[in-house]
């Protein structure tokens, strides 16, 4: 260990991680499957941890929400504290039955163990659960090993179709998830038999894991004929697990809207809501659901890779050296760089903040043009924005805003009353900045970061597999997929939504 690094030991999973001193624990633990119900704003207590050894900072937000006794006993908010030394911490979320926390869900206990997997294009998170108590016994995360064949879904499809690589992609991901499950069992020293494994992911991940041809997703109209539930005995996948449990890959909702979004609906309770609400997963494909207990519509919209820092001249993933926040305080820019390191580039949340600040300072015009005579704008030296970076963000945010508008119009409402933001980027993006650039035209208090809803929905499904009425089957019957690419009006709305709101014109409706 160098002076600057800290070792973090997580209990009860015994996972050992390394981080940089002063790096928010939030960034580290989010990747470990820890959920941040209020998006890490220090308002909900849902991310409480207890220090068993070591010291971590206490800030004003923690003093507000934790009592003096709790602080003395070592309780901290993971979203607010920074490690000062090596730490051993207990995770409150994993220490208690899912039922007891008000941010969690009710379940019908089952015998045995279950595994929930969120299979993302970039990352994987797998949790081992005791189905009797609801306790999470172990968590494993990894970068998707298919990454060596291409970073995003389009390059995986390209490799699968044009380079005949579908079998390689299938073998890679099946082996990786099988290996993760073995690691979960070893880490938890679990006794008992795994009854079921539930996997959720986008449509491309579904097809590549299940052995369904991705070719129909490579061309217009981007619809696949086989998007339903796929079930396997573990042995068919080459997994040697006691009792040969059943592996369920939950069904997609259509087009590029996968079972990760279906799980998100379950996790947020959108399908039971009395008022109209939206669920938005911001990524290369922005996936959007709008609905309530009466009707639901979903769609996907090609946002491009700007939110992941790709195609941005100084873009990068959210890791050490990334500018993750840009605040404008009395006309002065203040930047936060992950890991207290020199700034190297923008991650998605920093990019959205930077453009929002540029609009306020009128360095960026509502058309997206940088001020006269400027080719670049240095935001956090040496990190700068170029004209084409702003254009990339306009494409991404225009696609999301147009998707929300089109679905709202289709469902016959002006706008939803609340928006849930799913996924890692949704957890970190500043809601006021998202509103300022016109991506989410909602006051920040109506936008709720919802954490890893895909994983939470996968867990909820694990507890339903013995029952007769499966929630995800009922949701899938009630929801309608809208193909925006087939709608002649989409292009006009998209072009309109690419512009930024002029200064002073951001909506304050409630
Ligand atoms: S208090 Fe940390 S996520 Fe809500």
CSV table of C-alpha atoms and ligand atoms in Angstrom, one decimal:
chain,number,residue,atom,x,y,z
A,1,UNK,CA,0.0,0.0,0.0
A,2,UNK,CA,1.3,3.4,-0.8
A,3,UNK,CA,0.7,6.4,1.5
A,4,UNK,CA,-2.2,7.5,-0.7
A,5,UNK,CA,-4.1,4.2,-1.0
A,6,UNK,CA,-6.4,2.7,1.6
A,7,UNK,CA,-7.6,-0.9,2.0
A,8,UNK,CA,-11.3,-1.3,2.6
A,9,UNK,CA,-12.6,-4.6,4.0
A,10,UNK,CA,-16.4,-5.0,3.6
A,11,UNK,CA,-18.5,-7.1,6.0
A,12,UNK,CA,-20.3,-9.4,5.9
A,13,UNK,CA,-18.9,-10.4,2.5
A,14,UNK,CA,-15.1,-10.2,3.4
A,15,UNK,CA,-14.5,-8.4,0.1
A,16,UNK,CA,-11.2,-6.4,0.1
A,17,UNK,CA,-11.0,-3.3,-2.1
A,18,UNK,CA,-8.3,-0.7,-2.6
A,19,UNK,CA,-9.1,3.0,-3.1
A,20,UNK,CA,-7.4,6.3,-2.9
A,21,UNK,CA,-7.4,8.2,0.4
A,22,UNK,CA,-10.1,11.0,0.1
A,23,UNK,CA,-12.0,9.2,-2.7
A,24,UNK,CA,-15.7,9.2,-1.9
A,25,UNK,CA,-16.7,5.7,-0.7
A,26,UNK,CA,-19.9,6.2,-2.8
A,27,UNK,CA,-17.9,5.7,-6.0
A,28,UNK,CA,-16.3,2.5,-4.7
A,29,UNK,CA,-19.4,0.9,-3.1
A,30,UNK,CA,-21.8,1.7,-6.0
A,31,UNK,CA,-19.7,-0.6,-8.1
A,32,UNK,CA,-20.1,-3.3,-5.4
A,33,UNK,CA,-23.8,-3.3,-5.8
A,34,UNK,CA,-24.6,-1.0,-2.8
A,35,UNK,CA,-27.7,1.0,-3.5
A,36,UNK,CA,-27.9,4.8,-2.9
A,37,UNK,CA,-31.7,5.4,-2.6
A,38,UNK,CA,-31.5,9.2,-2.6
A,39,UNK,CA,-28.8,9.3,-5.2
A,40,UNK,CA,-26.1,10.0,-2.6
A,41,UNK,CA,-27.5,13.4,-1.6
A,42,UNK,CA,-27.3,12.6,2.2
A,43,UNK,CA,-31.0,12.7,2.7
A,44,UNK,CA,-32.3,9.1,3.2
A,45,UNK,CA,-30.0,7.2,5.5
A,46,UNK,CA,-30.3,4.2,3.1
A,47,UNK,CA,-26.5,3.9,2.6
A,48,UNK,CA,-25.5,3.7,6.2
A,49,UNK,CA,-22.3,1.9,7.1
A,50,UNK,CA,-20.7,1.2,10.4
A,51,UNK,CA,-17.0,1.6,10.9
A,52,UNK,CA,-15.5,-1.4,12.6
A,53,UNK,CA,-11.9,-0.1,12.3
A,54,UNK,CA,-10.3,3.0,10.9
A,55,UNK,CA,-11.5,6.6,10.4
A,56,UNK,CA,-13.7,8.3,7.8
A,57,UNK,CA,-14.8,11.9,7.6
A,58,UNK,CA,-18.0,13.3,9.2
A,59,UNK,CA,-19.4,16.2,7.4
A,60,UNK,CA,-22.4,18.5,8.1
A,61,UNK,CA,-24.8,16.3,6.1
A,62,UNK,CA,-24.0,13.3,8.3
A,63,UNK,CA,-24.3,15.4,11.5
A,64,UNK,CA,-27.8,16.4,10.3
A,65,UNK,CA,-29.1,13.0,9.6
A,66,UNK,CA,-27.2,10.8,12.2
A,67,UNK,CA,-27.5,11.3,15.9
A,68,UNK,CA,-24.5,12.0,18.1
A,69,UNK,CA,-24.9,8.5,19.5
A,70,UNK,CA,-24.9,6.9,16.1
A,71,UNK,CA,-21.8,8.8,15.0
A,72,UNK,CA,-20.0,7.7,18.2
A,73,UNK,CA,-21.0,4.1,17.5
A,74,UNK,CA,-19.2,4.5,14.1
A,75,UNK,CA,-22.3,5.0,11.9
A,76,UNK,CA,-21.6,7.0,8.7
A,77,UNK,CA,-23.3,7.7,5.4
A,78,UNK,CA,-21.4,6.0,2.7
A,79,UNK,CA,-22.4,8.6,0.2
A,80,UNK,CA,-20.9,11.4,2.3
A,81,UNK,CA,-17.7,10.1,3.9
A,82,UNK,CA,-14.2,9.8,2.6
A,83,UNK,CA,-11.7,7.2,4.0
A,84,UNK,CA,-8.8,8.7,6.0
A,85,UNK,CA,-7.2,5.4,6.8
A,86,UNK,CA,-7.6,1.7,6.0
A,87,UNK,CA,-11.2,0.7,6.9
A,88,UNK,CA,-13.2,-2.3,7.9
A,89,UNK,CA,-16.9,-1.5,7.4
A,90,UNK,CA,-20.2,-3.2,7.9
A,91,UNK,CA,-22.8,-2.5,5.3
A,92,UNK,CA,-26.2,-1.9,6.8
A,93,UNK,CA,-28.0,-2.9,3.6
A,94,UNK,CA,-26.4,-6.4,3.6
A,95,UNK,CA,-26.7,-6.9,7.3
A,96,UNK,CA,-30.5,-6.8,7.5
A,97,UNK,CA,-33.5,-8.5,6.1
A,98,UNK,CA,-34.7,-6.8,3.0
A,99,UNK,CA,-38.1,-6.4,4.6
A,100,UNK,CA,-37.0,-4.2,7.5
A,101,UNK,CA,-35.6,-1.2,5.8
A,102,UNK,CA,-38.2,1.3,4.5
A,103,UNK,CA,-36.2,1.7,1.3
A,104,UNK,CA,-36.5,-2.0,0.6
A,105,UNK,CA,-39.3,-4.4,-0.4
A,106,UNK,CA,-41.6,-7.0,1.1
A,107,UNK,CA,-41.1,-10.5,0.0
A,108,UNK,CA,-42.4,-14.0,0.5
A,109,UNK,CA,-39.6,-16.1,2.1
A,110,UNK,CA,-38.4,-19.2,0.2
A,111,UNK,CA,-36.1,-22.0,1.1
A,112,UNK,CA,-32.5,-21.9,-0.1
A,113,UNK,CA,-30.3,-19.4,-1.8
A,114,UNK,CA,-30.8,-17.3,-4.9
A,115,UNK,CA,-28.5,-15.2,-7.2
A,116,UNK,CA,-29.5,-12.0,-8.9
A,117,UNK,CA,-27.4,-10.7,-11.8
A,118,UNK,CA,-27.5,-7.3,-13.5
A,119,UNK,CA,-25.7,-8.0,-16.8
A,120,UNK,CA,-24.7,-4.6,-18.2
A,121,UNK,CA,-22.8,-3.9,-21.4
A,122,UNK,CA,-19.9,-2.5,-19.3
A,123,UNK,CA,-20.3,-3.9,-15.8
A,124,UNK,CA,-21.7,-7.0,-14.0
A,125,UNK,CA,-23.1,-7.1,-10.5
A,126,UNK,CA,-24.1,-10.4,-8.9
A,127,UNK,CA,-25.6,-10.8,-5.4
A,128,UNK,CA,-26.1,-14.1,-3.5
A,129,UNK,CA,-29.2,-14.0,-1.3
A,130,UNK,CA,-30.6,-16.0,1.5
A,131,UNK,CA,-34.2,-16.4,0.2
A,132,UNK,CA,-35.5,-17.2,3.7
A,133,UNK,CA,-34.2,-13.9,5.3
A,134,UNK,CA,-33.6,-11.7,2.3
A,135,UNK,CA,-30.1,-11.1,3.5
A,136,UNK,CA,-27.4,-10.4,0.9
A,137,UNK,CA,-24.7,-12.9,1.6
A,138,UNK,CA,-22.1,-11.8,-0.9
A,139,UNK,CA,-21.6,-9.4,-3.8
A,140,UNK,CA,-19.3,-9.6,-6.8
A,141,UNK,CA,-18.8,-7.0,-9.5
A,142,UNK,CA,-16.7,-7.2,-12.7
A,143,UNK,CA,-16.2,-5.4,-16.0
A,144,UNK,CA,-18.1,-7.3,-18.7
A,145,UNK,CA,-15.4,-9.6,-20.2
A,146,UNK,CA,-17.0,-9.1,-23.7
A,147,UNK,CA,-15.5,-5.6,-23.5
A,148,UNK,CA,-12.5,-6.9,-25.4
A,149,UNK,CA,-14.7,-7.3,-28.4
A,150,UNK,CA,-16.1,-3.7,-28.3
A,151,UNK,CA,-17.2,-1.2,-25.7
A,152,UNK,CA,-20.8,-0.7,-26.6
A,153,UNK,CA,-23.7,-2.7,-27.8
A,154,UNK,CA,-23.3,-1.7,-31.4
A,155,UNK,CA,-19.7,-2.8,-31.6
A,156,UNK,CA,-20.7,-6.2,-30.0
A,157,UNK,CA,-23.4,-6.6,-32.6
A,158,UNK,CA,-20.8,-5.7,-35.3
A,159,UNK,CA,-18.4,-8.3,-34.0
A,160,UNK,CA,-21.2,-10.9,-33.7
A,161,UNK,CA,-22.6,-10.4,-37.1
A,162,UNK,CA,-19.8,-9.2,-39.4
A,163,UNK,CA,-17.0,-11.1,-37.7
A,164,UNK,CA,-19.0,-14.2,-36.9
A,165,UNK,CA,-18.2,-13.7,-33.2
A,166,UNK,CA,-21.6,-14.5,-31.6
A,167,UNK,CA,-20.4,-17.9,-30.2
A,168,UNK,CA,-17.3,-16.2,-28.7
A,169,UNK,CA,-19.4,-13.6,-27.0
A,170,UNK,CA,-21.8,-16.2,-25.7
A,171,UNK,CA,-19.1,-18.4,-24.3
A,172,UNK,CA,-17.3,-15.4,-22.7
A,173,UNK,CA,-20.3,-14.1,-20.8
A,174,UNK,CA,-21.6,-17.6,-19.7
A,175,UNK,CA,-18.1,-18.5,-18.4
A,176,UNK,CA,-17.8,-15.2,-16.6
A,177,UNK,CA,-21.1,-15.3,-14.8
A,178,UNK,CA,-20.6,-19.0,-13.9
A,179,UNK,CA,-17.2,-17.9,-12.4
A,180,UNK,CA,-18.8,-15.0,-10.5
A,181,UNK,CA,-21.4,-17.4,-9.0
A,182,UNK,CA,-18.6,-19.7,-7.8
A,183,UNK,CA,-16.8,-16.7,-6.2
A,184,UNK,CA,-20.1,-15.7,-4.5
A,185,UNK,CA,-20.4,-19.1,-2.9
A,186,UNK,CA,-16.8,-19.1,-1.8
A,187,UNK,CA,-17.0,-15.6,-0.4
A,188,UNK,CA,-20.1,-16.2,1.6
A,189,UNK,CA,-18.9,-19.7,2.7
A,190,UNK,CA,-22.5,-20.4,1.9
A,191,UNK,CA,-24.2,-23.6,2.9
A,192,UNK,CA,-27.3,-24.6,1.1
A,193,UNK,CA,-28.4,-25.0,-2.4
A,194,UNK,CA,-28.9,-22.2,-5.0
A,195,UNK,CA,-32.6,-22.6,-6.1
A,196,UNK,CA,-32.6,-20.0,-8.9
A,197,UNK,CA,-30.5,-17.5,-10.7
A,198,UNK,CA,-32.3,-14.4,-12.2
A,199,UNK,CA,-30.4,-12.4,-14.8
A,200,UNK,CA,-31.5,-9.1,-16.3
A,201,UNK,CA,-29.9,-7.0,-19.1
A,202,UNK,CA,-30.5,-5.1,-22.2
A,203,UNK,CA,-31.8,-6.8,-25.4
A,204,UNK,CA,-28.3,-7.3,-26.8
A,205,UNK,CA,-27.0,-8.9,-23.6
A,206,UNK,CA,-30.1,-11.1,-23.4
A,207,UNK,CA,-29.5,-12.3,-27.0
A,208,UNK,CA,-25.7,-12.9,-26.5
A,209,UNK,CA,-26.2,-14.8,-23.2
A,210,UNK,CA,-29.2,-16.8,-24.4
A,211,UNK,CA,-27.8,-17.8,-27.8
A,212,UNK,CA,-30.4,-15.8,-29.8
A,213,UNK,CA,-29.3,-14.3,-33.1
A,214,UNK,CA,-28.5,-10.6,-32.7
A,215,UNK,CA,-28.6,-10.0,-36.5
A,216,UNK,CA,-32.2,-8.6,-36.5
A,217,UNK,CA,-30.9,-5.9,-34.1
A,218,UNK,CA,-28.3,-4.8,-36.6
A,219,UNK,CA,-30.7,-3.2,-39.1
A,220,UNK,CA,-34.0,-1.4,-39.6
A,221,UNK,CA,-36.5,-1.8,-37.9
A,222,UNK,CA,-34.2,-3.0,-35.1
A,223,UNK,CA,-36.7,-5.5,-33.7
A,224,UNK,CA,-36.0,-9.1,-32.8
A,225,UNK,CA,-38.6,-11.9,-33.1
A,226,UNK,CA,-37.3,-13.6,-29.9
A,227,UNK,CA,-37.3,-11.4,-26.8
A,228,UNK,CA,-39.1,-13.6,-24.3
A,229,UNK,CA,-38.1,-15.3,-21.0
A,230,UNK,CA,-35.3,-17.8,-21.6
A,231,UNK,CA,-34.7,-20.6,-19.0
A,232,UNK,CA,-31.8,-23.0,-18.7
A,233,UNK,CA,-30.6,-25.7,-16.3
A,234,UNK,CA,-27.3,-24.5,-15.0
A,235,UNK,CA,-25.6,-27.6,-16.4
A,236,UNK,CA,-26.6,-26.5,-20.0
A,237,UNK,CA,-24.6,-23.4,-19.5
A,238,UNK,CA,-21.6,-25.4,-18.3
A,239,UNK,CA,-22.1,-24.3,-14.7
A,240,UNK,CA,-21.4,-27.0,-12.1
A,241,UNK,CA,-23.8,-26.0,-9.3
A,242,UNK,CA,-25.2,-28.3,-6.6
A,243,UNK,CA,-28.8,-29.3,-7.5
A,244,UNK,CA,-28.5,-27.9,-11.0
A,245,UNK,CA,-30.6,-24.7,-10.4
A,246,UNK,CA,-32.7,-23.0,-13.0
A,247,UNK,CA,-31.3,-19.9,-14.7
A,248,UNK,CA,-34.0,-17.4,-15.8
A,249,UNK,CA,-33.1,-14.5,-18.1
A,250,UNK,CA,-36.1,-12.2,-17.8
A,251,UNK,CA,-37.8,-11.1,-21.0
A,252,UNK,CA,-37.2,-7.9,-22.9
A,253,UNK,CA,-39.8,-5.3,-23.6
A,254,UNK,CA,-39.1,-4.8,-27.3
A,255,UNK,CA,-36.5,-3.2,-29.6
A,256,UNK,CA,-33.6,-2.2,-27.4
A,257,UNK,CA,-35.6,-2.1,-24.2
A,258,UNK,CA,-34.4,-5.0,-22.2
A,259,UNK,CA,-35.3,-6.8,-19.0
A,260,UNK,CA,-33.1,-4.3,-17.1
A,261,UNK,CA,-35.9,-1.8,-17.7
A,262,UNK,CA,-38.6,-4.4,-16.8
A,263,UNK,CA,-36.7,-4.9,-13.5
A,264,UNK,CA,-36.6,-1.2,-13.1
A,265,UNK,CA,-40.4,-0.9,-13.4
A,266,UNK,CA,-40.7,-3.5,-10.7
A,267,UNK,CA,-38.1,-1.8,-8.4
A,268,UNK,CA,-39.7,1.6,-8.7
A,269,UNK,CA,-43.3,0.4,-8.5
A,270,UNK,CA,-44.1,2.4,-11.6
A,271,UNK,CA,-46.7,-0.2,-12.6
A,272,UNK,CA,-48.7,0.4,-9.4
A,273,UNK,CA,-48.4,4.2,-9.3
A,274,UNK,CA,-51.6,6.3,-9.3
A,275,UNK,CA,-49.9,9.3,-10.9
A,276,UNK,CA,-48.1,9.2,-14.2
A,277,UNK,CA,-44.3,8.7,-13.7
A,278,UNK,CA,-41.3,8.1,-15.9
A,279,UNK,CA,-38.3,5.9,-15.6
A,280,UNK,CA,-35.2,6.9,-17.6
A,281,UNK,CA,-32.0,4.9,-17.9
A,282,UNK,CA,-29.4,7.2,-19.4
A,283,UNK,CA,-26.8,5.4,-21.4
A,284,UNK,CA,-25.7,4.8,-25.0
A,285,UNK,CA,-29.3,3.8,-25.5
A,286,UNK,CA,-31.5,5.9,-23.4
A,287,UNK,CA,-34.4,3.7,-22.3
A,288,UNK,CA,-37.6,5.5,-21.2
A,289,UNK,CA,-40.8,4.2,-19.7
A,290,UNK,CA,-43.8,6.5,-18.9
A,291,UNK,CA,-46.9,5.2,-17.3
A,292,UNK,CA,-48.9,4.3,-14.2
A,293,UNK,CA,-51.2,1.5,-13.0
A,294,UNK,CA,-53.5,2.0,-16.0
A,295,UNK,CA,-51.1,2.0,-18.9
A,296,UNK,CA,-47.4,2.0,-19.7
A,297,UNK,CA,-45.3,2.9,-22.8
A,298,UNK,CA,-41.6,2.2,-23.3
A,299,UNK,CA,-39.0,3.1,-25.9
A,300,UNK,CA,-35.3,3.4,-26.5
A,301,UNK,CA,-33.5,6.3,-28.2
A,302,UNK,CA,-30.0,6.3,-29.5
A,303,UNK,CA,-28.3,8.8,-27.3
A,304,UNK,CA,-24.7,7.9,-28.3
A,305,UNK,CA,-21.8,7.5,-26.0
A,306,UNK,CA,-21.4,11.1,-24.6
A,307,UNK,CA,-22.8,10.2,-21.2
A,308,UNK,CA,-20.1,7.6,-20.8
A,309,UNK,CA,-17.4,10.1,-21.7
A,310,UNK,CA,-16.8,8.5,-25.1
A,311,UNK,CA,-16.5,10.6,-28.3
A,312,UNK,CA,-15.7,13.6,-26.1
A,313,UNK,CA,-12.2,14.9,-26.8
A,314,UNK,CA,-11.2,14.8,-23.2
A,315,UNK,CA,-13.8,12.3,-22.1
A,316,UNK,CA,-13.2,9.4,-19.7
A,317,UNK,CA,-14.9,6.9,-17.5
A,318,UNK,CA,-15.8,8.0,-13.9
A,319,UNK,CA,-12.5,7.1,-12.3
A,320,UNK,CA,-9.6,8.8,-10.7
A,321,UNK,CA,-8.7,12.1,-12.5
A,322,UNK,CA,-12.2,12.5,-14.0
A,323,UNK,CA,-13.9,15.9,-13.5
A,324,UNK,CA,-17.2,14.7,-12.0
A,325,UNK,CA,-18.8,18.0,-10.9
A,326,UNK,CA,-18.6,21.6,-12.1
A,327,UNK,CA,-20.4,24.2,-9.9
A,328,UNK,CA,-20.8,27.8,-10.6
A,329,UNK,CA,-20.6,29.8,-7.4
A,330,UNK,CA,-21.0,33.6,-7.8
A,331,UNK,CA,-19.6,33.5,-11.3
A,332,UNK,CA,-16.6,31.3,-10.3
A,333,UNK,CA,-16.2,27.7,-11.5
A,334,UNK,CA,-15.5,25.1,-8.9
A,335,UNK,CA,-14.6,21.6,-10.1
A,336,UNK,CA,-14.5,18.3,-8.3
A,337,UNK,CA,-12.0,15.7,-9.5
A,338,UNK,CA,-12.5,12.1,-8.5
A,339,UNK,CA,-9.7,10.7,-6.3
A,340,UNK,CA,-8.2,14.1,-5.4
A,341,UNK,CA,-6.0,13.7,-8.4
A,342,UNK,CA,-5.0,16.2,-11.2
A,343,UNK,CA,-7.8,16.6,-13.7
A,344,UNK,CA,-7.5,14.4,-16.8
A,345,UNK,CA,-10.9,14.6,-18.4
A,346,UNK,CA,-14.6,14.8,-18.1
A,347,UNK,CA,-16.9,11.9,-17.1
A,348,UNK,CA,-20.6,12.1,-18.1
A,349,UNK,CA,-21.8,14.0,-15.0
A,350,UNK,CA,-18.9,16.6,-15.3
A,351,UNK,CA,-19.7,17.1,-18.9
A,352,UNK,CA,-23.4,17.9,-18.2
A,353,UNK,CA,-22.4,20.3,-15.4
A,354,UNK,CA,-19.8,22.0,-17.6
A,355,UNK,CA,-22.2,22.7,-20.4
A,356,UNK,CA,-24.9,23.9,-17.9
A,357,UNK,CA,-22.3,26.3,-16.4
A,358,UNK,CA,-21.2,27.4,-19.9
A,359,UNK,CA,-24.9,28.2,-20.7
A,360,UNK,CA,-25.2,30.3,-17.5
A,361,UNK,CA,-22.0,32.1,-18.3
A,362,UNK,CA,-23.1,32.6,-21.9
A,363,UNK,CA,-19.9,31.0,-23.1
A,364,UNK,CA,-22.3,28.5,-24.9
A,365,UNK,CA,-25.2,29.8,-26.8
A,366,UNK,CA,-28.7,28.1,-26.8
A,367,UNK,CA,-27.8,26.9,-30.4
A,368,UNK,CA,-24.8,25.1,-28.8
A,369,UNK,CA,-22.1,27.4,-30.4
A,370,UNK,CA,-19.2,28.4,-28.3
A,371,UNK,CA,-18.7,32.2,-28.0
A,372,UNK,CA,-17.2,34.0,-31.0
A,373,UNK,CA,-13.6,33.2,-31.6
A,374,UNK,CA,-13.5,30.3,-29.1
A,375,UNK,CA,-12.6,26.8,-30.4
A,376,UNK,CA,-12.3,25.4,-26.9
A,377,UNK,CA,-13.2,26.4,-23.4
A,378,UNK,CA,-10.9,25.4,-20.6
A,379,UNK,CA,-13.1,24.4,-17.7
A,380,UNK,CA,-10.7,22.8,-15.2
A,381,UNK,CA,-7.1,23.1,-16.5
A,382,UNK,CA,-6.0,21.3,-18.6
A,383,UNK,CA,-9.4,19.8,-19.2
A,384,UNK,CA,-11.4,21.7,-21.9
A,385,UNK,CA,-14.5,21.4,-23.9
A,386,UNK,CA,-14.5,21.7,-27.7
A,387,UNK,CA,-17.3,22.7,-30.1
A,388,UNK,CA,-17.7,19.1,-31.2
A,389,UNK,CA,-18.0,17.9,-27.5
A,390,UNK,CA,-21.0,20.3,-27.1
A,391,UNK,CA,-22.5,18.9,-30.3
A,392,UNK,CA,-22.1,15.3,-29.0
A,393,UNK,CA,-23.9,16.3,-25.8
A,394,UNK,CA,-26.7,18.0,-27.8
A,395,UNK,CA,-27.3,14.8,-29.7
A,396,UNK,CA,-27.4,12.8,-26.5
A,397,UNK,CA,-29.6,15.1,-24.5
A,398,UNK,CA,-31.8,15.8,-27.6
A,399,UNK,CA,-32.5,12.1,-28.0
A,400,UNK,CA,-33.6,11.7,-24.3
A,401,UNK,CA,-35.7,14.8,-24.2
A,402,UNK,CA,-37.4,13.9,-27.5
A,403,UNK,CA,-38.1,10.4,-26.3
A,404,UNK,CA,-39.8,11.7,-23.2
A,405,UNK,CA,-41.8,14.2,-25.2
A,406,UNK,CA,-42.9,11.6,-27.7
A,407,UNK,CA,-44.0,9.1,-25.1
A,408,UNK,CA,-45.9,11.8,-23.1
A,409,UNK,CA,-47.7,12.8,-26.3
A,410,UNK,CA,-48.5,9.2,-27.1
A,411,UNK,CA,-49.9,8.5,-23.6
A,412,UNK,CA,-52.0,11.6,-23.8
A,413,UNK,CA,-50.4,13.6,-21.0
A,414,UNK,CA,-48.4,16.8,-20.9
A,415,UNK,CA,-45.6,15.4,-18.8
A,416,UNK,CA,-45.1,12.8,-16.0
A,417,UNK,CA,-45.3,14.1,-12.4
A,418,UNK,CA,-42.1,12.5,-11.4
A,419,UNK,CA,-39.0,11.0,-13.1
A,420,UNK,CA,-36.9,8.1,-11.7
A,421,UNK,CA,-33.3,8.0,-13.0
A,422,UNK,CA,-31.9,4.5,-13.1
A,423,UNK,CA,-28.3,3.3,-13.3
A,424,UNK,CA,-24.9,4.7,-12.4
A,425,UNK,CA,-25.0,7.8,-14.5
A,426,UNK,CA,-28.5,8.7,-13.2
A,427,UNK,CA,-27.1,8.3,-9.7
A,428,UNK,CA,-24.4,10.9,-10.3
A,429,UNK,CA,-25.8,13.4,-12.7
A,430,UNK,CA,-26.7,16.8,-11.2
A,431,UNK,CA,-30.4,17.1,-11.6
A,432,UNK,CA,-30.3,20.9,-11.8
A,433,UNK,CA,-27.7,20.7,-14.6
A,434,UNK,CA,-29.8,18.0,-16.4
A,435,UNK,CA,-32.7,20.5,-16.3
A,436,UNK,CA,-30.5,23.4,-17.3
A,437,UNK,CA,-29.3,21.7,-20.5
A,438,UNK,CA,-32.9,20.8,-21.3
A,439,UNK,CA,-32.4,17.0,-21.1
A,440,UNK,CA,-34.9,16.5,-18.2
A,441,UNK,CA,-37.3,19.5,-18.3
A,442,UNK,CA,-38.4,18.9,-14.7
A,443,UNK,CA,-37.6,20.8,-11.5
A,444,UNK,CA,-34.8,18.8,-9.6
A,445,UNK,CA,-37.2,17.9,-6.8
A,446,UNK,CA,-39.3,15.9,-9.3
A,447,UNK,CA,-36.3,13.9,-10.5
A,448,UNK,CA,-35.4,10.9,-8.2
A,449,UNK,CA,-32.2,9.0,-8.6
A,450,UNK,CA,-33.3,5.4,-8.1
A,451,UNK,CA,-29.9,3.5,-7.9
A,452,UNK,CA,-29.4,0.1,-9.5
A,453,UNK,CA,-33.1,-0.6,-10.2
A,454,UNK,CA,-32.1,-3.5,-12.6
A,455,UNK,CA,-30.4,-5.4,-9.7
A,456,UNK,CA,-33.2,-4.6,-7.3
A,457,UNK,CA,-35.9,-5.8,-9.7
A,458,UNK,CA,-33.9,-9.0,-10.4
A,459,UNK,CA,-33.8,-9.6,-6.6
A,460,UNK,CA,-37.5,-9.0,-6.2
A,461,UNK,CA,-38.2,-11.5,-9.0
A,462,UNK,CA,-36.2,-14.1,-7.2
A,463,UNK,CA,-38.8,-14.2,-4.4
A,464,UNK,CA,-41.7,-14.6,-6.7
A,465,UNK,CA,-40.6,-17.7,-8.6
A,466,UNK,CA,-42.7,-20.0,-6.5
A,467,UNK,CA,-45.9,-18.0,-6.8
A,468,UNK,CA,-48.6,-18.1,-9.5
A,469,UNK,CA,-48.8,-14.5,-10.6
A,470,UNK,CA,-45.4,-13.2,-11.6
A,471,UNK,CA,-45.2,-9.4,-11.5
A,472,UNK,CA,-42.8,-9.2,-14.5
A,473,UNK,CA,-45.2,-11.3,-16.7
A,474,UNK,CA,-48.1,-9.0,-15.8
A,475,UNK,CA,-46.1,-5.9,-16.5
A,476,UNK,CA,-44.9,-7.3,-19.9
A,477,UNK,CA,-48.5,-7.9,-20.9
A,478,UNK,CA,-49.6,-4.4,-20.0
A,479,UNK,CA,-46.7,-2.4,-21.5
A,480,UNK,CA,-46.5,-1.2,-25.1
A,481,UNK,CA,-43.2,-0.7,-26.9
A,482,UNK,CA,-43.1,2.4,-29.2
A,483,UNK,CA,-40.6,2.4,-32.0
A,484,UNK,CA,-39.6,6.0,-32.3
A,485,UNK,CA,-37.6,5.3,-35.5
A,486,UNK,CA,-40.9,4.4,-37.2
A,487,UNK,CA,-42.6,7.6,-36.1
A,488,UNK,CA,-42.4,10.3,-38.9
A,489,UNK,CA,-42.7,13.1,-36.2
A,490,UNK,CA,-39.7,12.0,-34.2
A,491,UNK,CA,-37.0,13.8,-36.3
A,492,UNK,CA,-38.7,17.2,-35.9
A,493,UNK,CA,-39.0,16.8,-32.1
A,494,UNK,CA,-35.4,15.6,-31.9
A,495,UNK,CA,-34.1,18.6,-33.8
A,496,UNK,CA,-36.2,21.0,-31.6
A,497,UNK,CA,-34.9,19.3,-28.4
A,498,UNK,CA,-31.2,19.6,-29.5
A,499,UNK,CA,-31.3,23.3,-28.7
A,500,UNK,CA,-30.5,24.4,-25.1
A,501,UNK,CA,-33.0,26.5,-23.1
A,502,UNK,CA,-32.1,30.2,-23.2
A,503,UNK,CA,-30.8,31.7,-20.0
A,504,UNK,CA,-33.6,32.4,-17.5
A,505,UNK,CA,-36.1,30.2,-19.4
A,506,UNK,CA,-35.7,27.0,-17.4
A,507,UNK,CA,-39.1,25.7,-16.3
A,508,UNK,CA,-40.1,25.9,-12.6
A,509,UNK,CA,-43.4,24.0,-12.9
A,510,UNK,CA,-44.4,21.8,-10.0
B,1,LIG,S1,-28.2,9.2,2.5
B,1,LIG,FE1,-26.7,8.3,1.3
B,1,LIG,S2,-27.8,7.6,-0.4
B,1,LIG,FE2,-29.3,8.6,0.7
